[in-house]
Coordinates of C-alpha atoms in Angstrom, one line a residue:
Chain W
M1 CA 277.1 236.9 154.6
K2 CA 277.8 233.5 156.1
I3 CA 280.5 231.3 154.6
V4 CA 281.5 227.7 155.3
V5 CA 284.8 226.3 154.1
C6 CA 285.5 222.6 154.0
I7 CA 289.2 221.8 154.8
K8 CA 291.2 218.6 154.9
Q9 CA 294.4 217.6 156.6
V10 CA 296.7 215.8 154.2
P11 CA 300.2 214.5 154.2
D12 CA 302.6 216.9 152.5
T13 CA 303.0 214.9 149.3
T14 CA 306.0 217.0 148.2
E15 CA 307.9 215.2 151.0
I16 CA 306.3 211.8 150.7
K17 CA 308.0 208.5 149.7
I18 CA 306.4 205.2 148.5
D19 CA 307.5 201.9 150.0
P20 CA 308.7 200.0 146.9
A21 CA 307.8 196.6 148.4
T22 CA 304.2 197.3 149.4
G23 CA 303.3 200.2 147.2
T24 CA 301.9 202.1 150.2
L25 CA 302.8 205.6 151.5
I26 CA 305.5 205.9 154.1
R27 CA 303.7 208.3 156.5
D28 CA 306.4 208.3 159.2
G29 CA 308.0 211.7 159.6
V30 CA 305.9 213.3 156.8
P31 CA 304.4 216.6 158.0
S32 CA 300.6 217.0 157.8
I33 CA 299.3 220.2 156.2
M34 CA 296.1 221.9 155.3
N35 CA 295.3 220.8 151.7
P36 CA 296.5 223.6 149.4
D37 CA 293.3 223.9 147.3
D38 CA 291.3 224.2 150.6
K39 CA 293.7 226.8 152.0
S40 CA 293.2 228.8 148.8
G41 CA 289.4 228.5 149.3
L42 CA 289.9 229.6 152.9
E43 CA 291.8 232.7 151.8
M44 CA 289.0 233.5 149.4
A45 CA 286.5 233.4 152.3
L46 CA 288.8 235.6 154.5
Q47 CA 289.2 238.1 151.7
L48 CA 285.4 238.3 151.4
K49 CA 285.3 238.8 155.2
D50 CA 288.0 241.6 155.0
E51 CA 286.2 243.4 152.1
K52 CA 282.5 242.9 152.8
G53 CA 282.3 241.6 156.3
A54 CA 281.4 237.9 156.6
H55 CA 281.2 235.2 159.3
V56 CA 283.5 232.3 158.3
T57 CA 283.2 228.8 159.6
V58 CA 285.6 226.0 158.8
I59 CA 284.7 222.3 159.0
T60 CA 286.9 219.3 158.7
M61 CA 286.3 215.5 158.9
G62 CA 289.2 213.5 160.2
P63 CA 290.9 211.9 163.1
P64 CA 291.6 213.8 166.4
Q65 CA 295.0 215.1 165.1
A66 CA 293.1 217.1 162.3
D67 CA 292.4 219.6 165.1
L68 CA 295.7 221.2 164.1
I69 CA 294.4 222.6 160.8
L70 CA 291.4 224.0 162.6
R71 CA 293.7 225.9 165.0
E72 CA 295.7 227.1 162.0
A73 CA 292.4 228.4 160.5
Y74 CA 291.6 230.2 163.7
A75 CA 295.1 231.8 163.5
M76 CA 294.4 232.9 160.0
G77 CA 291.2 234.6 161.1
V78 CA 288.1 232.4 161.0
D79 CA 285.2 232.8 163.4
R80 CA 284.1 229.2 164.1
A81 CA 285.6 225.7 163.7
I82 CA 283.9 222.4 163.6
H83 CA 285.6 219.0 163.8
L84 CA 283.6 216.0 162.5
T85 CA 285.0 212.9 164.1
D86 CA 283.3 209.6 164.9
R87 CA 284.3 205.9 164.6
K88 CA 281.2 205.6 162.4
F89 CA 282.9 207.8 159.8
A90 CA 286.0 205.7 159.5
G91 CA 287.0 204.0 156.2
A92 CA 284.9 206.5 154.2
D93 CA 285.5 206.9 150.5
T94 CA 284.5 210.2 148.8
L95 CA 280.8 209.4 148.7
A96 CA 280.6 208.5 152.4
T97 CA 282.7 211.5 153.3
S98 CA 280.4 213.8 151.3
H99 CA 277.4 212.3 153.0
A100 CA 278.9 213.0 156.5
L101 CA 279.9 216.6 155.5
A102 CA 276.4 217.2 154.0
G103 CA 274.9 215.9 157.2
A104 CA 276.8 218.4 159.2
L105 CA 276.1 221.3 156.7
R106 CA 272.3 220.7 157.0
K107 CA 272.8 222.0 160.6
I108 CA 274.7 225.2 159.5
E109 CA 273.2 228.2 157.8
F110 CA 275.3 229.5 155.0
D111 CA 275.2 231.6 151.8
L112 CA 278.4 230.2 150.3
L113 CA 280.1 226.9 150.7
I114 CA 283.7 226.7 149.6
T115 CA 285.7 223.5 149.1
G116 CA 289.1 223.0 147.5
R117 CA 289.1 221.5 144.0
Q118 CA 290.7 218.3 145.2
A119 CA 293.0 217.0 148.0
I120 CA 296.6 216.2 147.2
D121 CA 296.4 212.8 148.8
G122 CA 293.5 211.4 146.8
D123 CA 293.2 213.8 143.9
T124 CA 289.6 212.8 143.1
A125 CA 287.9 216.2 143.0
Q126 CA 284.7 214.5 144.0
V127 CA 283.7 215.6 147.5
G128 CA 282.8 219.2 146.7
P129 CA 280.4 218.4 143.8
Q130 CA 278.9 215.4 145.8
I131 CA 278.1 217.7 148.7
A132 CA 276.3 220.1 146.4
E133 CA 274.3 217.2 145.0
H134 CA 273.3 215.9 148.4
L135 CA 272.2 219.4 149.5
D136 CA 270.6 220.1 146.1
L137 CA 272.5 223.4 145.6
P138 CA 274.0 225.0 142.5
Q139 CA 277.7 224.3 142.1
V140 CA 280.6 225.8 140.3
S141 CA 283.8 223.9 140.2
Y142 CA 287.4 225.0 139.3
L143 CA 287.0 228.5 140.5
E144 CA 289.7 231.1 139.8
D145 CA 287.9 234.2 141.2
L146 CA 284.8 235.2 142.9
K147 CA 283.2 238.6 143.6
F148 CA 280.1 239.4 145.7
D149 CA 277.7 242.1 144.8
G150 CA 276.9 242.7 148.5
D151 CA 273.3 241.3 148.2
K152 CA 272.7 237.9 146.8
T153 CA 274.7 237.4 143.6
F154 CA 278.3 236.1 143.1
T155 CA 280.2 236.8 139.9
M156 CA 282.5 233.9 139.3
K157 CA 285.4 233.1 137.0
R158 CA 285.7 229.4 136.3
H159 CA 288.7 227.7 134.7
I160 CA 287.9 225.4 131.8
E161 CA 290.2 223.5 129.5
D162 CA 290.7 226.2 126.9
G163 CA 289.7 229.4 128.7
Y164 CA 287.4 230.8 131.3
Q165 CA 283.7 230.9 131.9
M166 CA 282.2 233.9 133.6
L167 CA 279.1 233.1 135.6
E168 CA 276.6 234.8 137.9
V169 CA 275.2 232.6 140.6
E170 CA 272.8 233.3 143.4
A171 CA 273.4 232.4 147.0
P172 CA 273.3 229.8 148.5
C173 CA 275.7 227.8 146.3
V174 CA 278.8 225.6 146.4
V175 CA 282.1 226.4 144.8
T176 CA 285.3 224.4 144.5
V177 CA 288.5 226.5 144.3
L178 CA 291.9 226.1 142.6
S179 CA 295.1 226.6 144.6
S180 CA 296.2 229.1 142.0
A181 CA 293.2 231.3 142.8
N182 CA 294.7 232.9 145.9
T183 CA 298.0 233.1 147.9
P184 CA 296.9 232.1 151.4
R185 CA 297.9 234.6 154.2
Y186 CA 300.2 233.6 156.9
M187 CA 298.9 232.8 160.3
N188 CA 298.9 235.9 162.5
V189 CA 301.1 235.8 165.6
G190 CA 298.4 237.1 167.9
G191 CA 296.0 234.6 166.3
I192 CA 298.4 231.8 167.0
V193 CA 298.6 232.8 170.7
D194 CA 294.8 232.7 170.9
S195 CA 294.2 229.7 168.7
Y196 CA 294.1 227.1 171.5
Q197 CA 292.0 229.3 173.7
K198 CA 289.1 229.1 171.2
E199 CA 286.6 226.4 171.1
V200 CA 286.7 223.8 168.4
E201 CA 283.2 222.2 168.3
V202 CA 283.5 218.4 168.0
W203 CA 280.5 216.8 166.2
G204 CA 279.9 213.1 165.9
F205 CA 277.1 211.0 164.3
N206 CA 274.5 212.2 166.8
E207 CA 275.1 215.9 165.9
I208 CA 274.4 215.6 162.2
E209 CA 271.5 214.8 159.9
V210 CA 272.5 211.7 157.9
D211 CA 271.4 208.1 157.3
E212 CA 273.9 205.8 159.0
K213 CA 274.0 203.4 156.1
D214 CA 275.6 206.2 154.0
L215 CA 278.6 206.5 156.3
G216 CA 282.0 204.9 156.8
L217 CA 283.0 201.6 155.1
K218 CA 279.4 200.6 154.7
G219 CA 278.6 203.7 152.7
S220 CA 281.7 203.4 150.5
P221 CA 281.2 201.8 147.2
T222 CA 284.9 202.3 146.3
S223 CA 287.3 199.5 147.1
V224 CA 291.0 199.5 146.3
Y225 CA 291.9 196.5 144.2
K226 CA 295.7 197.1 144.2
A227 CA 298.1 199.9 144.9
F228 CA 301.5 199.9 143.2
A229 CA 304.4 202.2 142.5
R230 CA 305.0 203.1 138.9
G231 CA 308.1 201.2 137.8
L232 CA 311.1 203.1 136.5
K233 CA 311.4 203.4 132.7
P234 CA 314.5 201.6 131.2
A235 CA 317.2 203.8 129.9
G236 CA 316.2 203.1 126.2
E237 CA 318.4 202.4 123.2
L238 CA 320.9 205.0 122.0
Y239 CA 322.0 205.4 118.4
E240 CA 324.7 207.8 117.1
V241 CA 323.7 208.0 113.5
G242 CA 322.9 210.6 110.7
T243 CA 319.4 212.1 110.2
D244 CA 318.3 209.8 107.4
E245 CA 319.3 206.6 109.2
A246 CA 317.7 207.9 112.4
V247 CA 314.4 208.5 110.7
G248 CA 314.5 204.9 109.3
I249 CA 315.2 203.5 112.8
I250 CA 312.3 205.5 114.3
I251 CA 309.8 204.3 111.6
K252 CA 310.9 200.7 112.1
K253 CA 310.4 200.9 115.8
L254 CA 307.0 202.5 115.5
K255 CA 306.0 199.7 113.1
E256 CA 307.2 197.1 115.6
K257 CA 304.9 198.6 118.2
F258 CA 302.0 198.8 115.7
I259 CA 301.9 202.6 116.1
L260 CA 302.5 202.8 112.3
N261 CA 301.5 200.2 109.8
Chain T
M1 CA 310.8 219.0 183.4
N2 CA 309.6 219.4 179.8
F3 CA 311.6 219.9 176.6
S4 CA 308.6 219.9 174.3
L5 CA 307.2 223.0 172.6
T6 CA 303.6 223.9 173.4
K7 CA 301.0 223.4 170.7
E8 CA 300.9 227.2 170.1
Q9 CA 304.7 227.2 169.8
E10 CA 304.6 224.3 167.3
L11 CA 302.1 226.2 165.2
F12 CA 304.2 229.4 165.5
Q13 CA 307.3 227.5 164.4
Q14 CA 305.5 226.1 161.3
M15 CA 304.4 229.6 160.4
I16 CA 307.7 231.4 161.0
K17 CA 309.8 228.7 159.1
D18 CA 307.4 229.0 156.2
F19 CA 307.6 232.9 156.3
A20 CA 311.4 232.8 156.5
E21 CA 311.8 230.4 153.6
K22 CA 309.4 232.2 151.3
E23 CA 309.7 235.9 152.2
V24 CA 313.1 236.4 153.8
K25 CA 315.5 233.9 152.3
P26 CA 315.1 235.0 148.6
L27 CA 316.3 238.5 149.6
A28 CA 319.2 237.6 151.9
A29 CA 322.1 237.6 149.3
E30 CA 320.9 240.9 147.8
V31 CA 320.4 242.9 151.0
D32 CA 324.0 241.7 152.0
D33 CA 325.5 242.6 148.7
L34 CA 323.8 246.0 148.3
E35 CA 323.9 246.8 152.0
R36 CA 320.2 247.4 151.6
F37 CA 317.7 247.6 154.6
P38 CA 314.9 245.2 153.7
A39 CA 312.0 247.6 154.4
E40 CA 309.6 245.5 152.4
T41 CA 310.3 242.5 154.7
V42 CA 309.7 244.6 157.8
E43 CA 306.3 245.6 156.3
K44 CA 305.4 242.0 155.7
M45 CA 306.5 241.0 159.3
A46 CA 304.5 243.9 160.7
K47 CA 301.4 242.7 158.9
I48 CA 301.4 239.4 160.7
G49 CA 302.5 240.5 164.1
I50 CA 306.2 239.6 164.1
M51 CA 307.2 243.2 165.2
G52 CA 305.3 242.9 168.5
I53 CA 305.5 239.2 169.6
P54 CA 306.1 239.6 173.4
I55 CA 304.2 242.9 173.7
P56 CA 300.9 242.4 175.6
K57 CA 297.7 242.6 173.5
Q58 CA 296.5 245.6 175.6
Y59 CA 299.4 247.6 173.9
G60 CA 298.7 246.2 170.5
G61 CA 301.1 243.3 170.5
A62 CA 300.6 239.6 169.8
G63 CA 300.7 238.8 173.5
G64 CA 303.2 236.0 172.8
S65 CA 306.1 234.7 175.0
N66 CA 309.8 235.4 174.9
V67 CA 310.3 231.7 173.9
M68 CA 308.2 232.5 170.8
Y69 CA 310.1 235.7 170.2
S70 CA 313.4 233.9 170.4
M71 CA 312.1 231.2 167.9
A72 CA 311.3 234.0 165.5
V73 CA 314.7 235.6 165.7
E74 CA 316.3 232.1 165.3
E75 CA 314.3 231.2 162.2
L76 CA 314.7 234.6 160.5
S77 CA 318.4 234.5 161.2
A78 CA 318.8 231.0 159.8
V79 CA 318.1 232.5 156.4
C80 CA 319.1 236.1 156.9
A81 CA 320.9 237.4 160.0
T82 CA 320.2 241.0 158.9
T83 CA 316.4 240.5 159.3
G84 CA 317.0 238.7 162.6
V85 CA 318.8 241.7 164.2
I86 CA 316.3 244.2 162.9
V87 CA 313.6 242.4 164.8
S88 CA 315.8 241.8 167.9
A89 CA 317.0 245.4 168.3
H90 CA 313.5 246.7 167.7
T91 CA 311.8 244.3 170.2
S92 CA 314.4 243.8 172.9
L93 CA 316.1 247.1 173.0
C94 CA 313.3 249.6 172.3
A95 CA 309.8 248.1 172.9
A96 CA 310.9 246.0 175.9
P97 CA 312.4 248.8 178.1
I98 CA 309.4 251.0 177.3
L99 CA 307.1 248.2 178.4
E100 CA 309.2 247.5 181.5
F101 CA 310.1 251.0 182.7
G102 CA 307.7 253.3 180.8
T103 CA 304.9 255.3 182.4
E104 CA 301.3 254.3 181.3
E105 CA 301.3 257.4 179.0
Q106 CA 304.6 256.4 177.4
K107 CA 303.3 252.8 176.9
Q108 CA 300.1 254.1 175.3
K109 CA 301.9 256.5 173.1
F110 CA 304.8 254.3 171.8
L111 CA 303.9 250.6 172.2
P112 CA 300.9 250.2 169.9
K113 CA 302.9 251.7 167.0
L114 CA 306.0 249.8 167.8
A115 CA 304.1 246.5 168.2
S116 CA 302.2 247.0 164.9
G117 CA 305.5 247.7 163.2
E118 CA 304.3 251.1 162.0
W119 CA 307.3 252.5 163.9
I120 CA 310.6 250.7 164.1
G121 CA 312.6 251.0 167.3
A122 CA 316.3 251.4 168.2
F123 CA 318.6 251.8 171.2
G124 CA 321.7 254.0 171.9
L125 CA 324.2 253.3 174.6
T126 CA 327.6 252.9 172.8
E127 CA 329.8 256.0 172.2
P128 CA 333.2 256.3 170.7
N129 CA 334.8 256.2 174.1
A130 CA 332.1 254.2 176.0
G131 CA 331.5 250.6 174.9
T132 CA 331.9 247.9 177.5
D133 CA 332.8 250.7 180.0
A134 CA 329.3 252.3 179.9
A135 CA 330.3 254.7 182.7
G136 CA 332.5 256.6 180.2
Q137 CA 329.3 258.3 178.7
Q138 CA 330.0 261.7 177.3
T139 CA 326.5 262.4 176.0
I140 CA 324.9 264.8 178.5
A141 CA 321.4 265.8 179.3
V142 CA 320.8 269.1 181.1
E143 CA 317.5 270.1 182.7
D144 CA 315.9 273.2 181.1
G145 CA 312.4 274.0 182.3
D146 CA 310.1 271.4 180.9
N147 CA 312.8 269.9 178.8
Y148 CA 316.2 268.2 178.8
I149 CA 318.8 269.5 176.4
I150 CA 320.9 266.6 175.1
S151 CA 324.3 267.0 173.5
G152 CA 326.7 264.3 172.3
S153 CA 326.7 261.3 170.0
K154 CA 326.2 257.6 169.9
I155 CA 327.7 255.1 167.5
F156 CA 327.0 251.6 166.0
I157 CA 323.2 252.1 166.4
T158 CA 321.2 249.3 164.8
N159 CA 318.1 250.4 162.8
A160 CA 319.3 254.0 162.9
G161 CA 317.7 256.1 160.2
F162 CA 314.8 253.7 159.7
A163 CA 313.7 253.9 163.3
H164 CA 311.1 256.3 164.6
V165 CA 311.8 255.7 168.3
Y166 CA 315.2 255.6 170.0
V167 CA 315.8 254.7 173.6
I168 CA 319.1 256.4 174.5
L169 CA 321.3 256.9 177.6
A170 CA 322.9 260.2 178.6
M171 CA 324.7 261.6 181.7
T172 CA 322.4 263.6 183.9
D173 CA 324.9 263.8 186.8
K174 CA 328.5 263.3 185.7
S175 CA 329.9 263.3 189.2
Q176 CA 327.9 260.1 190.0
G177 CA 329.4 257.9 187.3
T178 CA 327.0 255.0 186.5
R179 CA 324.6 256.5 189.1
G180 CA 324.3 259.6 187.1
I181 CA 323.0 258.1 183.8
S182 CA 319.4 258.5 182.7
A183 CA 317.4 256.9 179.8
F184 CA 315.3 258.9 177.4
I185 CA 312.9 258.2 174.6
I186 CA 313.7 260.2 171.5
E187 CA 311.5 260.5 168.4
K188 CA 313.1 260.9 165.0
D189 CA 311.9 264.4 164.3
T190 CA 313.1 265.9 167.6
P191 CA 314.8 269.2 167.0
G192 CA 318.6 268.9 167.3
F193 CA 318.6 265.1 166.6
S194 CA 320.1 263.7 163.4
I195 CA 321.6 260.6 161.9
G196 CA 325.3 260.6 161.2
K197 CA 327.7 258.4 159.3
K198 CA 326.6 254.9 158.2
E199 CA 329.1 252.2 158.9
K200 CA 330.4 249.8 156.2
K201 CA 330.5 246.4 158.0
M202 CA 331.8 242.9 157.6
G203 CA 328.5 241.2 158.2
I204 CA 324.8 241.9 158.8
R205 CA 325.3 244.4 156.0
G206 CA 321.6 245.0 155.3
S207 CA 321.0 246.2 158.8
A208 CA 321.5 250.0 159.1
T209 CA 324.3 250.8 161.6
C210 CA 324.8 254.6 162.0
E211 CA 325.9 257.3 164.3
L212 CA 323.3 259.4 166.3
I213 CA 324.0 263.1 166.7
F214 CA 322.5 265.3 169.4
E215 CA 323.1 269.0 169.0
N216 CA 321.2 270.8 171.8
C217 CA 318.4 268.3 171.2
V218 CA 315.3 269.4 173.0
V219 CA 313.5 266.4 174.7
P220 CA 310.4 267.0 176.7
K221 CA 310.6 265.8 180.3
E222 CA 307.7 263.3 179.8
N223 CA 310.2 261.4 177.6
L224 CA 312.5 260.5 180.5
L225 CA 312.3 256.7 180.7
G226 CA 312.2 255.4 184.3
K227 CA 313.5 257.5 187.2
L228 CA 316.2 260.2 186.9
N229 CA 319.7 258.8 187.3
K230 CA 318.5 255.2 187.1
G231 CA 319.4 254.8 183.4
F232 CA 322.4 252.4 184.0
G233 CA 320.2 249.8 185.6
I234 CA 317.7 250.2 182.8
A235 CA 320.4 249.7 180.2
M236 CA 321.8 246.6 181.9
K237 CA 318.4 245.0 182.2
T238 CA 317.6 245.9 178.6
L239 CA 320.8 244.3 177.5
D240 CA 320.0 241.1 179.5
G241 CA 316.8 240.8 177.4
G242 CA 318.7 241.8 174.2
R243 CA 321.2 239.0 174.8
I244 CA 318.4 236.4 174.4
G245 CA 317.7 238.0 171.0
I246 CA 321.3 238.0 169.9
A247 CA 321.8 234.4 171.2
A248 CA 318.8 233.4 169.1
Q249 CA 320.3 235.2 166.2
A250 CA 323.6 233.3 166.6
L251 CA 321.7 230.1 167.0
G252 CA 319.9 230.7 163.8
I253 CA 323.0 231.5 161.9
A254 CA 324.6 228.2 163.1
Q255 CA 321.5 226.2 162.1
G256 CA 321.3 227.9 158.8
A257 CA 324.9 227.0 158.1
I258 CA 324.3 223.4 159.1
D259 CA 321.2 223.2 156.8
E260 CA 323.2 224.5 153.8
T261 CA 326.2 222.2 154.6
V262 CA 324.1 219.0 154.9
K263 CA 322.6 219.8 151.5
Y264 CA 326.0 220.5 149.9
V265 CA 327.9 217.5 151.2
K266 CA 325.2 215.1 149.8
E267 CA 325.6 216.7 146.4
R268 CA 329.3 217.3 146.2
K269 CA 331.3 214.4 144.8
Q270 CA 335.0 213.8 145.2
F271 CA 337.0 210.5 144.6
G272 CA 333.8 209.1 143.1
R273 CA 331.5 209.5 146.1
A274 CA 329.5 212.2 147.9
I275 CA 331.7 213.9 150.5
S276 CA 329.0 213.1 153.1
A277 CA 330.4 209.5 152.8
F278 CA 333.7 210.6 154.4
Q279 CA 334.1 210.2 158.1
N280 CA 335.7 213.6 158.5
T281 CA 332.6 215.2 157.1
Q282 CA 330.4 213.1 159.3
F283 CA 332.4 213.9 162.5
Q284 CA 332.4 217.7 161.6
L285 CA 328.7 217.6 161.1
A286 CA 328.1 215.8 164.4
D287 CA 330.1 218.4 166.3
M288 CA 328.4 221.3 164.6
N289 CA 324.9 219.9 165.3
T290 CA 325.6 219.0 168.9
K291 CA 326.9 222.4 169.8
T292 CA 324.0 224.1 168.0
E293 CA 321.5 222.0 169.8
A294 CA 323.2 222.8 173.1
S295 CA 323.0 226.5 172.2
R296 CA 319.3 226.1 171.5
M297 CA 318.7 224.6 175.0
L298 CA 320.5 227.6 176.5
V299 CA 318.6 230.1 174.5
R300 CA 315.2 228.5 175.2
K301 CA 316.0 228.2 178.9
A302 CA 316.9 231.9 179.2
A303 CA 313.7 232.9 177.3
Y304 CA 311.7 230.5 179.4
K305 CA 313.0 232.0 182.7
K306 CA 312.3 235.5 181.4
D307 CA 308.7 234.4 180.7
A308 CA 308.4 232.8 184.1
K309 CA 309.7 236.1 185.7
L310 CA 312.7 234.3 187.2
P311 CA 316.1 235.9 187.3
Y312 CA 317.7 235.2 183.8
S313 CA 320.6 237.6 183.5
V314 CA 323.3 234.8 183.9
D315 CA 321.3 232.4 181.7
A316 CA 321.1 235.1 178.9
A317 CA 324.8 235.7 179.3
M318 CA 325.6 232.0 179.0
A319 CA 323.3 231.6 176.0
K320 CA 324.8 234.5 174.2
L321 CA 328.4 233.5 175.0
Y322 CA 327.9 229.9 173.9
A323 CA 325.6 230.5 170.9
A324 CA 327.9 233.2 169.5
E325 CA 331.0 231.1 169.8
T326 CA 329.2 228.2 168.3
A327 CA 328.0 230.3 165.4
M328 CA 331.5 231.4 164.6
E329 CA 332.9 227.8 164.9
V330 CA 330.0 226.2 162.9
T331 CA 330.1 228.7 160.1
N332 CA 333.9 228.4 159.9
K333 CA 333.5 224.6 159.5
A334 CA 330.6 225.1 157.0
V335 CA 332.9 227.2 154.8
Q336 CA 335.6 224.5 155.1
L337 CA 333.3 221.7 154.1
H338 CA 332.2 223.7 151.1
G339 CA 335.9 224.1 150.1
G340 CA 336.6 226.8 147.5
Y341 CA 332.9 227.2 146.7
G342 CA 332.3 228.1 150.3
Y343 CA 334.7 231.1 150.0
T344 CA 332.6 232.5 147.1
R345 CA 329.3 234.4 147.2
E346 CA 327.7 231.6 145.1
Y347 CA 326.9 229.9 148.4
P348 CA 325.4 231.5 151.5
V349 CA 327.9 230.1 154.1
E350 CA 330.4 232.8 153.2
R351 CA 327.8 235.4 154.3
M352 CA 326.9 233.4 157.3
M353 CA 330.5 233.3 158.5
R354 CA 330.8 237.1 158.2
D355 CA 327.4 237.6 159.9
A356 CA 328.4 235.3 162.8
K357 CA 331.3 237.4 164.0
I358 CA 329.2 240.3 165.2
T359 CA 327.3 238.1 167.6
E360 CA 330.6 237.7 169.7
I361 CA 330.8 241.5 169.9
Y362 CA 327.5 243.4 170.1
E363 CA 325.2 243.7 173.1
G364 CA 328.1 242.7 175.3
T365 CA 331.2 241.0 174.0
S366 CA 331.9 237.4 174.8
E367 CA 334.4 238.7 177.4
V368 CA 331.6 240.8 179.1
Q369 CA 329.4 237.6 179.2
K370 CA 332.2 235.8 181.0
M371 CA 332.4 238.7 183.5
V372 CA 328.6 238.4 184.1
I373 CA 328.8 234.6 184.5
S374 CA 331.8 234.5 186.8
A375 CA 330.8 237.5 188.9
N376 CA 327.7 235.6 189.8
M377 CA 329.8 232.5 190.7
L378 CA 332.2 234.4 192.9
K379 CA 329.8 236.8 194.7

């Protein structure tokens, strides 16, 4: 079985601060990490490799420093790493990103394509499903678990709002995985020692199959109108009164706000 | 001149910090309190290659550097000094001398299982009457056909009871003093070999520290490590390497105490403000951090020189001397800055101060390090 996992380098948002004046992220000194949902997806691929034997490729699109997460993936046990990087990809929103990734994926043979559900920097959850549409492949999003019958069929457990769906899907297909699905393994020390000896294939526009108008800023219908930090809520009004009086005050306030009439 | 970590070392540091924080730190107070050997942590470390960092890949190790190994002991010790010394004794005192002085057969037999962590390693030199004065060895090994018969005992042996392989020293020619000592590799099930009393200690309480007893213990001749009567040199070279491990442990303890203290002084309020706002706190922290960073430079330099196959004995001695004294001073200040809370087991700095003390004593006391350093100056 051949598996490809899409991974993204993101700022560790648990350590991020917002500049209150400009409403933008303060990126200085914030560590970059492999997106948690993607790492969970990578673990899913590596478990399939451990159990059934599989060839695992990781692919990322990003600036040169995104090389780090590909080395990390090598140290976790993947077989091949591809870095999509080109000035033509710059300024891409989710649609242009998914076009570039799909362009690269047309050049790679796979039975299963895994992406994380969403990245912690943008939180859109769009790129995985968009890739599936571009490649015209069946997709299952919000995956909790996946089993392979050893031939052609995957049994999948998909998280939905009030429960789970159990699905059987034939390869090739695309899945998006939740971070709660797997606890990613640690990098192996021997794998770390070898990680920079291995080749990361760097692909640009010329290496992929895509229409140039679908890439970068030109291919991005999204534009950011305004970014702002959510203001702090005021402390509120405090009353120290009995229950009956309290109910009266609450009803009066709700009427003032037209929540009750 | 370059003070930067390599890309591999940066990746390794990211992994080992994450591992220490998630897998080691949560158990630290418990293994100390219950004097419990954290076997489950050893298993987790084994799985990802931490038990064989500087062992070459051909012998089943990770093929990493001594700098990487010292970083591992540092980061593990920053959250749990017990875990740090388990790795240090296993790697520096057992796997390393077999790698350096063992025959090809010995390396093939012992290193893959030590490097994979399937077996834990230990080392035995110290005796009731032979500590710093190693020539006072009373354990003897007598040739008997294809075997040596070993009689005597060793004390204060780290990892004892949990280890499968012990590198030990014994007198093979008493008349020759240090020139009559030989090194042997002993497996745990060897007839006549047993584990004696377990010590109750001030610090590193989760690490097993026991007596080794040899009663007409029959060791096959192929388990002689290095040449006959060359054991003293083997022991001294082994301890040179071990000192990098213990210096890294001390460095980790100091850094761990700083991390805890920085967090605490920002939260703790007195006289209406955080105690981090007081200049005394700031000056204490500055001293603690400067000395710890200086220790780090000494540790990394010694490890780098070992990797570069340069003489590093004096560097290791200086690293251990300075890092151990720094660990003691920094943890003492950390407890002081925590005030009464720092004296309780509610906060980890109390444990760190108890753990720090041993780094001034084992694998050569601070006084021994000064002997090594000054002897090199005056020769």
